[in-house]
Amino acid sequence: KIQSHNFAMPSLPQMPCVSTTGNGPNGKTITGFLYRYTKAEISIVCVCHGSSFSPAEFVEHAGGIDITHPLRHITMIPSSFR
């Protein structure tokens, strides 16, 4: 007799998905995940390289020029679109 086992997969914490698009002809759309976010720190991991960035570095990574207020250039992607 074959026995079936129901193993519970450990759930990963929900990491919100974000996106930004750079400026001009060299600008590209980059997608990432909010890896760490507290009131004092935000860390975003890009999906193209797996590298961790601050918000300003994430916008720069996409070719963004104006990084004075980087959070204005980062968009949350609703989970229904993933």
Coordinates of C-alpha atoms in Angstrom, one line a residue:
K1 CA 0.0 0.0 0.0
I2 CA 1.3 3.4 -0.9
Q3 CA 1.1 6.0 1.8
S4 CA 0.7 9.6 1.0
H5 CA 2.1 12.2 3.3
N6 CA 0.9 15.8 3.6
F7 CA 4.0 17.9 4.2
A8 CA 3.4 21.5 4.9
M9 CA 5.6 23.8 3.0
P10 CA 7.1 26.6 5.1
S11 CA 5.5 29.9 4.0
L12 CA 7.8 32.7 3.0
P13 CA 7.1 36.2 4.2
Q14 CA 5.2 38.2 1.7
M15 CA 7.7 40.5 0.0
P16 CA 6.0 43.4 -1.8
C17 CA 7.0 43.8 -5.4
V18 CA 8.1 47.2 -6.7
S19 CA 9.1 48.8 -10.0
T20 CA 10.9 51.9 -11.4
T21 CA 11.6 53.2 -14.8
G22 CA 14.7 55.2 -15.7
N23 CA 14.8 58.4 -17.7
G24 CA 15.7 58.9 -21.4
P25 CA 16.8 56.5 -24.0
N26 CA 19.0 54.4 -21.6
G27 CA 16.2 54.1 -19.0
K28 CA 14.8 50.7 -18.4
T29 CA 12.1 49.3 -16.2
I30 CA 13.4 47.4 -13.2
T31 CA 11.4 45.2 -10.9
G32 CA 12.4 44.2 -7.4
F33 CA 11.2 43.1 -4.0
L34 CA 11.1 45.1 -0.8
Y35 CA 13.5 42.9 1.2
R36 CA 13.8 45.0 4.3
Y37 CA 11.6 47.9 5.2
T38 CA 11.4 49.7 8.5
K39 CA 11.0 53.3 9.5
A40 CA 14.8 53.7 9.4
E41 CA 15.8 51.5 6.4
I42 CA 14.5 50.4 3.0
S43 CA 16.3 47.7 1.1
I44 CA 15.2 46.6 -2.4
V45 CA 16.5 43.5 -4.2
C46 CA 16.4 43.7 -8.0
V47 CA 15.2 40.7 -9.9
C48 CA 17.7 41.1 -12.7
H49 CA 20.9 40.7 -10.6
G50 CA 19.7 39.8 -7.1
S51 CA 21.6 42.8 -5.8
S52 CA 20.4 44.8 -2.8
F53 CA 19.9 48.5 -3.2
S54 CA 18.7 51.6 -1.3
P55 CA 15.8 53.3 -3.0
A56 CA 18.1 55.9 -4.6
E57 CA 20.4 53.2 -5.9
F58 CA 17.5 51.2 -7.3
V59 CA 16.3 54.2 -9.3
E60 CA 19.8 54.8 -10.5
H61 CA 20.1 51.1 -11.5
A62 CA 17.2 51.7 -13.9
G63 CA 18.9 54.7 -15.4
G64 CA 17.1 57.3 -13.3
I65 CA 18.7 60.7 -13.1
D66 CA 16.6 62.6 -10.5
I67 CA 17.2 60.7 -7.3
T68 CA 16.5 63.6 -4.9
H69 CA 13.2 61.9 -3.9
P70 CA 13.7 58.3 -5.1
L71 CA 10.5 57.0 -3.4
R72 CA 8.5 59.2 -5.8
H73 CA 9.8 57.1 -8.7
I74 CA 9.2 53.7 -7.2
T75 CA 5.8 52.0 -7.7
M76 CA 4.3 49.2 -5.7
I77 CA 3.0 46.4 -7.9
P78 CA -0.3 45.0 -6.6
S79 CA -0.1 41.2 -5.8
S80 CA -2.9 40.5 -8.3
F81 CA -0.6 41.5 -11.2
R82 CA 2.3 39.2 -10.2

